[in-house]
Coordinates of C-alpha atoms and ligand atoms in Angstrom, one line a residue:
M1 CA 5.6 18.7 5.7
R2 CA 4.3 20.0 9.0
D3 CA 1.9 22.5 7.2
F4 CA 0.3 19.7 5.2
L5 CA 0.3 17.0 8.0
R6 CA -3.3 16.3 9.1
K7 CA -3.4 13.9 12.1
D8 CA -6.4 11.8 11.2
V9 CA -5.4 9.2 13.7
T10 CA -2.9 9.7 16.6
I11 CA -1.3 6.7 18.2
T12 CA -0.2 7.6 21.7
K13 CA 0.8 4.2 23.0
E14 CA 4.4 3.0 22.5
V15 CA 4.8 1.3 19.2
S16 CA 7.6 -0.7 17.6
T17 CA 9.5 0.0 14.4
E18 CA 9.6 -3.8 13.9
Y19 CA 6.4 -4.5 11.9
E20 CA 4.0 -2.8 14.3
I21 CA 4.0 0.6 12.8
A22 CA 3.8 -0.9 9.3
R23 CA 0.7 -2.9 10.4
I24 CA -1.0 0.1 11.9
L25 CA -0.4 2.1 8.7
S26 CA -1.9 -0.8 6.7
E27 CA -4.9 -1.0 9.0
N28 CA -5.6 2.8 8.6
K29 CA -5.2 2.8 4.8
E30 CA -6.9 6.1 4.0
S31 CA -5.9 8.1 7.1
T32 CA -2.8 10.0 8.0
V33 CA -1.4 8.4 11.1
F34 CA 0.8 10.1 13.7
F35 CA 2.8 8.1 16.1
E36 CA 3.8 10.0 19.3
N37 CA 5.8 7.3 21.0
V38 CA 8.2 5.3 18.9
K39 CA 9.8 2.5 21.0
G40 CA 13.6 3.0 21.3
Y41 CA 13.7 6.3 19.4
P42 CA 12.8 9.0 21.9
D43 CA 14.1 11.8 19.6
F44 CA 11.5 11.1 17.0
T45 CA 7.8 11.1 16.4
M46 CA 6.5 9.5 13.1
A47 CA 3.9 10.2 10.5
G48 CA 2.7 7.9 7.7
N49 CA 0.0 7.8 4.9
L50 CA 0.5 11.5 4.2
T51 CA -1.2 11.3 0.8
P52 CA -2.9 7.8 0.9
T53 CA -5.6 8.6 -1.7
R54 CA -5.8 10.1 -5.2
E55 CA -7.8 13.0 -3.7
R56 CA -5.1 13.7 -1.1
V57 CA -2.3 13.6 -3.8
C58 CA -4.3 16.0 -5.9
E59 CA -4.9 18.3 -2.9
A60 CA -1.1 18.3 -2.2
I61 CA -0.3 19.4 -5.8
G62 CA -3.2 21.8 -6.1
T63 CA -5.6 20.1 -8.5
T64 CA -8.5 17.5 -8.7
P65 CA -8.6 14.0 -10.1
E66 CA -10.6 15.2 -13.1
D67 CA -8.1 18.0 -14.0
Y68 CA -4.9 16.2 -12.9
I69 CA -3.5 15.3 -16.3
S70 CA -3.8 18.7 -17.9
Y71 CA -2.7 20.4 -14.7
V72 CA 0.6 18.6 -14.4
A73 CA 1.2 19.0 -18.1
K74 CA 0.9 22.8 -17.7
A75 CA 3.2 22.7 -14.6
I76 CA 5.9 20.9 -16.6
D77 CA 5.7 23.5 -19.4
N78 CA 6.0 26.3 -16.8
P79 CA 8.7 25.2 -14.4
I80 CA 9.7 27.6 -11.6
E81 CA 13.3 27.9 -10.4
P82 CA 13.8 26.9 -6.8
V83 CA 15.6 29.3 -4.4
V84 CA 18.5 28.6 -2.1
V85 CA 17.9 30.0 1.4
E86 CA 20.0 30.1 4.6
G87 CA 17.7 27.7 6.5
E88 CA 17.3 26.9 10.1
A89 CA 20.1 25.4 12.3
R90 CA 20.1 21.6 12.1
V91 CA 20.7 19.0 14.7
E92 CA 23.6 16.6 14.0
T93 CA 22.8 12.9 14.6
S94 CA 23.7 9.5 13.3
L95 CA 22.1 6.7 11.4
D96 CA 21.6 4.4 14.4
K97 CA 19.3 7.1 15.9
L98 CA 16.8 7.0 13.0
P99 CA 13.7 4.9 13.5
I100 CA 14.0 3.0 10.2
L101 CA 11.1 0.6 9.8
R102 CA 11.0 -3.1 9.2
H103 CA 7.8 -3.5 7.1
F104 CA 7.2 -7.1 6.1
E105 CA 8.3 -10.5 7.4
K106 CA 10.5 -11.6 4.5
D107 CA 12.0 -8.2 3.7
A108 CA 15.8 -8.3 3.7
G109 CA 15.9 -5.9 6.6
R110 CA 15.0 -2.4 7.6
Y111 CA 14.2 -0.1 4.7
I112 CA 14.0 3.6 4.1
S113 CA 11.2 3.9 1.4
S114 CA 10.3 7.6 1.7
G115 CA 13.6 9.3 0.9
I116 CA 14.3 11.3 -2.2
V117 CA 17.9 11.0 -3.6
V118 CA 19.3 14.3 -4.9
A119 CA 22.4 14.1 -7.2
N120 CA 24.2 16.3 -9.6
D121 CA 25.8 15.5 -13.0
P122 CA 28.2 17.9 -14.7
E123 CA 26.3 17.6 -18.0
Y124 CA 22.6 17.1 -16.9
G125 CA 22.5 19.0 -13.7
R126 CA 20.3 18.0 -10.8
N127 CA 18.2 14.8 -10.6
V128 CA 15.8 14.0 -7.8
S129 CA 14.2 10.5 -7.5
I130 CA 12.9 8.0 -5.0
H131 CA 14.8 4.9 -4.2
R132 CA 14.4 2.3 -1.5
M133 CA 17.4 1.9 0.7
L134 CA 18.2 -1.3 2.7
L135 CA 20.1 -0.5 6.0
L136 CA 23.3 -2.7 6.0
D137 CA 25.1 -1.2 9.1
D138 CA 25.6 2.0 11.0
S139 CA 27.0 3.8 7.9
T140 CA 25.9 1.9 4.8
F141 CA 22.8 1.2 2.7
T142 CA 22.2 -0.8 -0.4
I143 CA 20.2 1.4 -2.8
R144 CA 17.9 0.0 -5.5
I145 CA 18.5 1.9 -8.7
V146 CA 16.4 0.7 -11.6
E147 CA 18.5 0.2 -14.7
R148 CA 18.4 3.0 -17.3
R149 CA 16.7 5.5 -15.0
H150 CA 18.3 8.9 -14.6
L151 CA 20.1 8.1 -11.3
D152 CA 21.5 5.0 -12.9
H153 CA 22.9 7.1 -15.7
Y154 CA 24.4 9.5 -13.1
V155 CA 26.0 6.6 -11.3
Q156 CA 27.4 5.1 -14.5
R157 CA 28.9 8.4 -15.6
A158 CA 30.5 8.9 -12.1
K159 CA 31.9 5.4 -12.5
E160 CA 33.4 6.3 -15.9
R161 CA 35.0 9.4 -14.2
G162 CA 36.4 7.0 -11.6
E163 CA 34.5 8.7 -8.8
P164 CA 31.7 7.9 -6.3
L165 CA 28.6 10.0 -6.7
D166 CA 27.8 12.6 -4.0
V167 CA 24.2 12.5 -3.0
A168 CA 21.9 13.7 -0.3
V169 CA 18.8 11.8 0.8
A170 CA 16.0 13.9 2.3
I171 CA 13.0 12.5 4.3
G172 CA 9.9 14.4 5.3
F173 CA 8.9 17.6 3.3
H174 CA 5.9 18.8 1.4
P175 CA 4.2 15.9 -0.5
A176 CA 4.2 17.9 -3.7
V177 CA 8.0 17.5 -3.7
L178 CA 7.7 13.8 -3.2
F179 CA 5.2 13.7 -6.1
A180 CA 7.5 15.7 -8.4
S181 CA 10.4 13.3 -7.5
A182 CA 8.3 10.4 -8.6
Y183 CA 7.2 12.0 -11.8
C184 CA 8.6 11.0 -15.2
V185 CA 10.3 14.1 -16.6
P186 CA 13.0 14.1 -19.3
E187 CA 16.7 13.6 -18.2
G188 CA 18.1 17.0 -17.3
Y189 CA 14.7 18.4 -16.1
D190 CA 15.2 19.3 -12.4
E191 CA 12.4 17.7 -10.5
F192 CA 12.6 20.6 -7.9
K193 CA 11.5 23.0 -10.7
L194 CA 8.4 20.8 -11.2
A195 CA 7.8 20.8 -7.4
S196 CA 8.0 24.6 -7.4
A197 CA 5.5 24.8 -10.3
L198 CA 3.1 22.6 -8.5
L199 CA 3.5 24.7 -5.3
R200 CA 3.1 27.8 -7.4
K201 CA 6.2 29.4 -5.7
P202 CA 9.9 28.7 -5.7
L203 CA 10.8 25.7 -3.5
E204 CA 13.2 26.7 -0.8
L205 CA 16.4 24.7 -0.7
V206 CA 19.4 24.6 1.6
K207 CA 22.9 23.5 0.8
C208 CA 24.3 20.4 2.5
G209 CA 27.9 20.0 3.6
N210 CA 28.7 18.2 0.4
G211 CA 27.2 20.9 -1.7
I212 CA 24.0 19.1 -2.7
E213 CA 20.8 21.2 -2.2
V214 CA 17.8 19.7 -0.5
P215 CA 14.4 21.0 0.6
A216 CA 14.8 23.5 3.5
N217 CA 13.2 22.1 6.6
A218 CA 13.4 18.5 5.5
E219 CA 12.9 16.5 8.7
I220 CA 16.0 14.3 8.0
V221 CA 18.9 14.7 5.6
I222 CA 21.4 11.9 5.0
E223 CA 24.6 13.0 3.1
G224 CA 26.8 10.4 1.5
Q225 CA 28.2 8.8 -1.6
I226 CA 27.0 6.1 -3.9
M227 CA 29.8 3.7 -4.6
P228 CA 29.4 2.4 -8.2
D229 CA 31.8 -0.5 -7.7
E230 CA 30.9 -1.6 -4.2
L231 CA 27.8 -3.8 -4.7
A232 CA 25.8 -5.7 -2.1
S233 CA 22.6 -7.8 -2.1
E234 CA 19.3 -5.8 -2.1
G235 CA 16.0 -7.6 -1.5
P236 CA 13.7 -9.4 -1.0
F237 CA 11.5 -6.4 -0.6
A238 CA 7.7 -6.3 -0.7
D239 CA 6.9 -4.0 -3.5
V240 CA 3.9 -2.2 -4.9
T241 CA 2.0 -5.5 -5.7
G242 CA 2.4 -6.6 -2.1
T243 CA 4.6 -9.5 -3.3
Y244 CA 8.4 -9.8 -2.9
D245 CA 10.8 -8.4 -5.4
I246 CA 13.8 -10.5 -6.2
V247 CA 17.4 -10.1 -4.7
R248 CA 19.8 -8.2 -6.9
K249 CA 23.3 -6.8 -6.5
Q250 CA 23.0 -3.1 -6.2
P251 CA 25.4 -0.2 -5.3
T252 CA 26.0 0.8 -1.7
L253 CA 25.6 4.3 -0.3
K254 CA 28.2 5.3 2.3
V255 CA 26.8 7.8 4.8
S256 CA 29.0 10.7 5.9
R257 CA 26.5 12.9 7.8
V258 CA 23.0 12.8 9.2
T259 CA 21.0 15.9 10.3
T260 CA 17.5 16.6 11.5
R261 CA 15.2 19.5 12.4
E262 CA 14.5 20.1 16.0
N263 CA 12.0 17.5 17.2
P264 CA 12.1 15.7 13.9
I265 CA 9.1 13.7 12.5
Y266 CA 10.2 10.6 10.6
Y267 CA 8.1 10.1 7.5
A268 CA 7.2 6.5 6.9
L269 CA 5.9 5.3 3.5
L270 CA 4.5 1.8 3.6
P271 CA 5.3 -0.2 0.5
S272 CA 2.3 -1.5 -1.4
A273 CA -0.1 0.8 0.5
G274 CA -2.1 3.6 -1.2
E275 CA 0.6 6.2 -1.0
H276 CA 3.1 3.9 -2.7
R277 CA 0.6 3.0 -5.4
M278 CA -0.3 6.6 -6.1
L279 CA 3.3 7.6 -6.4
M280 CA 4.0 4.8 -8.8
G281 CA 0.9 5.0 -10.9
M282 CA -0.2 8.6 -11.1
P283 CA 3.0 9.7 -12.9
R284 CA 2.3 7.1 -15.6
E285 CA -1.2 8.2 -16.3
P286 CA -0.3 11.3 -18.5
G287 CA 1.8 9.0 -20.7
I288 CA -1.2 6.7 -21.3
Y289 CA -3.4 9.7 -22.0
S290 CA -0.9 11.2 -24.4
A291 CA -0.5 8.0 -26.3
V292 CA -4.2 7.5 -26.7
S293 CA -4.7 11.1 -27.7
K294 CA -2.8 10.3 -30.9
V295 CA -5.4 7.8 -32.0
A296 CA -8.7 8.8 -30.4
N297 CA -10.6 11.6 -28.7
V298 CA -9.4 10.7 -25.2
K299 CA -11.2 12.1 -22.1
N300 CA -9.2 10.7 -19.2
A301 CA -7.0 7.8 -18.1
C302 CA -6.1 6.2 -14.9
L303 CA -4.4 3.2 -13.3
T304 CA -6.7 1.4 -10.8
D305 CA -6.1 0.7 -7.2
G306 CA -7.1 -2.9 -7.5
G307 CA -4.4 -3.3 -10.2
C308 CA -1.8 -2.0 -7.8
S309 CA -1.8 1.3 -9.8
W310 CA 0.5 -0.4 -12.1
L311 CA -0.9 -3.4 -14.0
H312 CA -4.5 -2.3 -14.8
G313 CA -5.7 0.8 -16.5
V314 CA -9.0 2.4 -17.6
V315 CA -9.2 4.9 -20.4
S316 CA -12.3 6.9 -21.4
I317 CA -12.8 8.2 -24.9
K318 CA -15.4 10.0 -26.9
K319 CA -15.9 7.4 -29.7
E320 CA -16.0 8.8 -33.2
N321 CA -15.1 5.8 -35.3
E322 CA -15.8 2.1 -34.7
E323 CA -12.1 1.2 -34.4
D324 CA -11.3 3.9 -31.8
G325 CA -11.7 1.5 -28.9
K326 CA -9.2 -1.0 -30.2
N327 CA -6.8 1.7 -31.4
A328 CA -7.0 3.2 -27.9
I329 CA -6.1 -0.3 -26.4
N330 CA -3.0 -0.6 -28.4
A331 CA -1.9 3.0 -27.7
A332 CA -2.5 2.6 -24.0
F333 CA -0.2 -0.3 -23.9
E334 CA 2.5 1.7 -25.6
G335 CA 1.9 4.6 -23.2
H336 CA 2.6 2.3 -20.2
P337 CA 4.4 -0.9 -21.2
S338 CA 4.1 -2.4 -17.7
M339 CA 0.3 -2.5 -18.0
K340 CA -1.3 -5.9 -18.5
H341 CA -5.0 -5.3 -18.8
V342 CA -6.7 -2.1 -20.0
I343 CA -10.4 -1.3 -20.3
V344 CA -11.6 1.4 -22.7
V345 CA -15.0 3.0 -21.9
D346 CA -17.2 5.7 -23.3
S347 CA -17.0 9.2 -21.8
D348 CA -20.2 8.8 -19.8
V349 CA -18.4 6.3 -17.6
D350 CA -16.6 7.6 -14.4
I351 CA -13.2 5.9 -14.7
F352 CA -12.5 6.4 -11.0
D353 CA -15.6 4.4 -10.0
T354 CA -14.9 0.6 -10.4
N355 CA -18.6 -0.2 -10.3
E356 CA -19.2 2.1 -13.2
V357 CA -16.3 0.5 -15.2
E358 CA -17.6 -3.0 -14.4
Y359 CA -21.1 -1.9 -15.6
A360 CA -19.6 -0.9 -18.9
V361 CA -17.9 -4.3 -19.3
A362 CA -21.2 -6.0 -18.3
T363 CA -23.4 -4.2 -20.7
R364 CA -21.2 -3.1 -23.6
F365 CA -18.6 -5.8 -24.1
Q366 CA -18.6 -9.1 -26.0
A367 CA -15.3 -11.0 -25.7
N368 CA -15.3 -12.5 -29.2
R369 CA -15.9 -9.1 -30.8
D370 CA -14.3 -6.6 -28.4
A371 CA -11.3 -8.3 -26.7
V372 CA -7.7 -7.7 -27.9
I373 CA -5.3 -10.4 -26.8
I374 CA -1.6 -9.9 -27.2
E375 CA 0.5 -13.0 -26.4
G376 CA 4.2 -13.0 -25.7
A377 CA 4.4 -9.3 -24.8
K378 CA 7.0 -7.8 -22.4
G379 CA 5.2 -7.0 -19.2
S380 CA 6.1 -5.9 -15.7
S381 CA 8.8 -7.6 -13.5
L382 CA 6.5 -6.8 -10.6
D383 CA 3.8 -9.2 -11.8
P384 CA 4.4 -12.6 -10.2
S385 CA 2.2 -14.4 -12.8
A386 CA 4.4 -13.2 -15.7
G387 CA 6.8 -15.8 -17.2
E388 CA 10.5 -15.8 -17.8
G389 CA 11.8 -12.4 -18.6
S390 CA 8.5 -10.8 -17.6
V391 CA 6.8 -12.1 -20.7
T392 CA 3.1 -11.8 -20.3
T393 CA -0.3 -12.0 -22.1
K394 CA -2.0 -8.6 -22.4
V395 CA -5.7 -8.2 -22.7
G396 CA -7.5 -5.1 -23.8
I397 CA -11.3 -4.8 -23.3
D398 CA -13.2 -2.5 -25.6
A399 CA -16.2 -1.7 -23.4
T400 CA -17.4 1.2 -25.6
K401 CA -20.9 1.1 -27.1
P402 CA -21.0 0.3 -30.9
L403 CA -21.8 3.4 -32.8
G404 CA -25.3 3.8 -34.1
K405 CA -26.7 0.7 -32.4
E406 CA -29.8 1.0 -30.3
G407 CA -30.4 -0.4 -26.8
Y408 CA -27.2 0.7 -25.1
D409 CA -28.3 4.1 -23.8
R410 CA -29.0 4.3 -20.1
A411 CA -32.5 5.2 -19.1
E412 CA -33.0 8.7 -17.9
F413 CA -35.7 10.4 -15.7
G414 CA -38.2 12.3 -17.9
Ligands
MN501 MN1 15.0 12.8 -13.4

């Protein structure tokens, strides 16, 4: 992380982990912020907004927004095995020494939102994924594990064996590793192999006391066990939409050991900010692209910032048949079922420029002819406007030009 860290903004005055750091990160949306003086936590400095924009994420993983989808697809097809190294000596500490933030007023408490959870399964091997963790006391978290995701399967299988699940939570390392951990790869595909492919060299790992391997030089490592049968309340928590997620019973994580680097930097990830949105949304974009590619000549696909990088998408296609736009709408919803609104545009429109996309809607779209409305569809649980069971109305906007019709082409200079 230290090699990648660019201190766009340095805060020298003493700042509090109670809301103040969260607010400063929110006020400096597109800048990496470094905090030199964290009130009550003299052992730590802190950094946030490491990759707050699409451009910074792409820089971290070695590509550009235009080439992102094909670049990641190639990396997945060419994984690189990580390597276990000796690693530097680590400093033993305890949970109460960590400057865990309180982000928003109605959050249930102090949350770690930037940790990757590393776990092993006898059949599937290693899994690495990001989970928010609510601090309960000096040795326990409640951990949010979304149902049917890989870690949920690992926990369920441990439960069937009658065992807790050994894990290690790492905080603060190269952002390519964080991106890989957020990415949707098949179960059994080790996310550290994707991280290595994105970094174009084997990711260096070190073995923890409990045998789990984590990125070498991670700023903080928390070792412990997920207890499948010991549940506790998790939430409310302000999620990617900036609204509060509901309270659920979730497994607890019992902490057995905490270590840091010398002079550790706590890495803070502000929920609902750009970094959170990018990590949620960007990994879904290749799925949208791939689904649309089956029905149309797709050029690019993205989830938009205004749609929380989750609920709104834009897809550009090279239109070859009149029905391509509507087929692309249906396919895009299949590619990302949480999406509520999608706009399909021609390939001359820059999908990353919201004014360009609005221009296409303004000049190429007629609702009675070009809108697709799907009522009673399963949507996202993160959308507060969705009904019972996240049932929602989806709208697709075909803002592509009709083929062979005059008057749509943009004027050019001589
Ligand atoms: Mn996985």
